[in-house]
Amino acid sequence: MKALVWQGADELAVTQVPEPQLRNEQDAIIKVRKTVTCGSDLHLLGGYLPFMERGDVLGHEFLGEVVEVGPQVRRHRVGDRVVVCSFISCGRCWYCQQQQFSLCDNGNTNPAVIESPRGPMLGGCYGYSHALGGFAGSHAEYIRVPYADQGAFPVPDGVSDERALFASDAAPTGWMGADLGGVRPGDVVAVWGAGGVGQMAARAAVLLGAERVIVIDRFDDRLRMAETHLGVETLNYQSHDVGGELLERSGGRGPDVCIEAVGMESHSTGPQSWYDQIKQQLRLEPDAPVAARDAIHNCRKGGSVFLLGVYAGLVDRFPLGAVMNKGLTLRGAQQHGHRYIPMLLERMARDELVTEHLATHTMPLDQAPQGYSMFKNRIDGCVRAVFEPAG
Ligand SMILES: NC(=O)c1ccc[n+]([C@@H]2O[C@H](COP(=O)([O-])OP(=O)(O)OC[C@H]3O[C@@H](n4cnc5c(N)ncnc54)[C@H](O)[C@@H]3O)[C@@H](O)[C@H]2O)c1
Ligand SMILES: [Zn+2]
Ligand SMILES: [Zn+2]
């Protein structure tokens, strides 16, 4: 079958790979109808997560049709239209029982890759390197879904493929940031990053009752998109004084909840950016936590900061003093999608949550290398490139 494989930093190709087979009784095989790029893939392409091998199939967000099920799969039948959570979770271990699905003890079949330097590690994820289980990704005609009863969710009739596709990752990730960030009715919420994840976090904050939601980025087209489709305010950090504006828009205190949806390749200007870039290139500081620092600095005293952006390891100049002295709550997580996806699909069916505007570019899988280049370089306003293996 056809698949998009990684061939070394920034080198991608569509080639033939073996079709997936059922390996365990709880597996299903899904024929992929749509699969989409994610900001997390850019960390892999850039070589910031050094556990990819040449020939690995990329992609972790997808929707498709069940074509084969193992004997223990109870909730799905051949022919079902399903959207699959990007994280692989067993549904039975202690972490899954706490609804911390991305921390599943069984989802990652290769935990030792990073356990020794960092302690117990997170679960498994499709197409996301050998550190997260080495599972083949979804930018392919077919994909094996382990624990299919847990990870695959039927899409309600009336919700389009294009909308439901984002229930795989961006929508539950954003929802988790607002939910576990503790957004309450009446709050002022600031979101750094107007990519798919930041936009979904902002919409979640609105739906959870926030009074003002402010999305911060430097790309006006993304900010306009957030204003038009999500009902939020925006702030361009290149043309505005973010600190002053946030104080102004929050009664002089600062936002109650700050959600960071940018991650380890944060952009910034000024001397701080050179410091981070040089140290990142020399591999002395794997992550450039510019937006995380901004979120911490600008949050009100006693407020809450949630890190949705992916970080790999160590950072410098982290404002720990501000976290402590301002009495902040600081949290982060990979998405616990299983906890939110059914609720999000219902909201999609009621038109409360729209996502399809994120799919700015749709193309056959054969054009995926060009799609990644557009997504990475934000060419032609690309927010997400969607690939159709049958297209
Ligand atoms: N926690 C999870 O489970 C999870 C799931 C999916 C994605 N992610 C992570 O979330 C982050 C965002 O993902 P995405 O798909 O939206 O990425 P994206 O690349 O599409 O968007 C990131 C946005 O951040 C903006 N940005 C860069 N530097 C900034 C700064 N200093 N201040 C404000 N904005 C800035 C960029 O202009 C861009 O619009 C990534 O790090 C991704 O890996 C995490
Ligand atoms: Zn993703
Ligand atoms: Zn589990």
mmCIF file of C-alpha atoms in Angstrom, residues 1-7 12-20 35 55-59 136-143 365-366 368-369 387 389:
data_model
loop_
_atom_site.group_PDB
_atom_site.id
_atom_site.type_symbol
_atom_site.label_atom_id
_atom_site.label_comp_id
_atom_site.label_asym_id
_atom_site.label_seq_id
_atom_site.Cartn_x
_atom_site.Cartn_y
_atom_site.Cartn_z
ATOM 1 C CA MET A 1 0.000 0.000 0.000
ATOM 2 C CA LYS A 2 0.973 3.682 -0.326
ATOM 3 C CA ALA A 3 2.288 5.606 2.677
ATOM 4 C CA LEU A 4 4.189 8.774 3.523
ATOM 5 C CA VAL A 5 7.519 7.833 5.081
ATOM 6 C CA TRP A 6 10.195 9.810 6.882
ATOM 7 C CA GLN A 7 13.620 9.587 5.249
ATOM 8 C CA LEU A 12 9.590 12.785 3.046
ATOM 9 C CA ALA A 13 8.438 10.434 0.295
ATOM 10 C CA VAL A 14 5.323 8.520 -0.685
ATOM 11 C CA THR A 15 6.337 4.889 -1.205
ATOM 12 C CA GLN A 16 5.000 1.357 -1.019
ATOM 13 C CA VAL A 17 5.027 -0.297 2.447
ATOM 14 C CA PRO A 18 3.535 -3.608 3.636
ATOM 15 C CA GLU A 19 -0.160 -3.545 4.543
ATOM 16 C CA PRO A 20 -0.869 -3.766 8.278
ATOM 17 C CA THR A 35 -5.530 12.129 7.755
ATOM 18 C CA GLY A 55 11.084 4.417 6.531
ATOM 19 C CA ASP A 56 8.789 5.182 9.486
ATOM 20 C CA VAL A 57 5.243 6.053 8.385
ATOM 21 C CA LEU A 58 4.163 9.488 9.669
ATOM 22 C CA GLY A 59 0.735 10.726 10.797
ATOM 23 C CA ALA A 136 3.054 2.955 11.918
ATOM 24 C CA GLY A 137 1.294 6.248 11.238
ATOM 25 C CA SER A 138 -1.920 7.212 9.496
ATOM 26 C CA HIS A 139 -0.566 8.877 6.351
ATOM 27 C CA ALA A 140 -1.235 5.580 4.610
ATOM 28 C CA GLU A 141 -4.044 3.672 2.947
ATOM 29 C CA TYR A 142 -4.565 1.416 5.983
ATOM 30 C CA ILE A 143 -3.563 1.498 9.640
ATOM 31 C CA LEU A 365 -1.781 11.330 -0.274
ATOM 32 C CA ASP A 366 0.587 11.357 -3.270
ATOM 33 C CA ALA A 368 1.751 14.791 1.030
ATOM 34 C CA PRO A 369 5.419 15.890 0.791
ATOM 35 C CA PHE A 387 -4.493 13.951 2.864
ATOM 36 C CA PRO A 389 -5.268 8.180 0.481
#
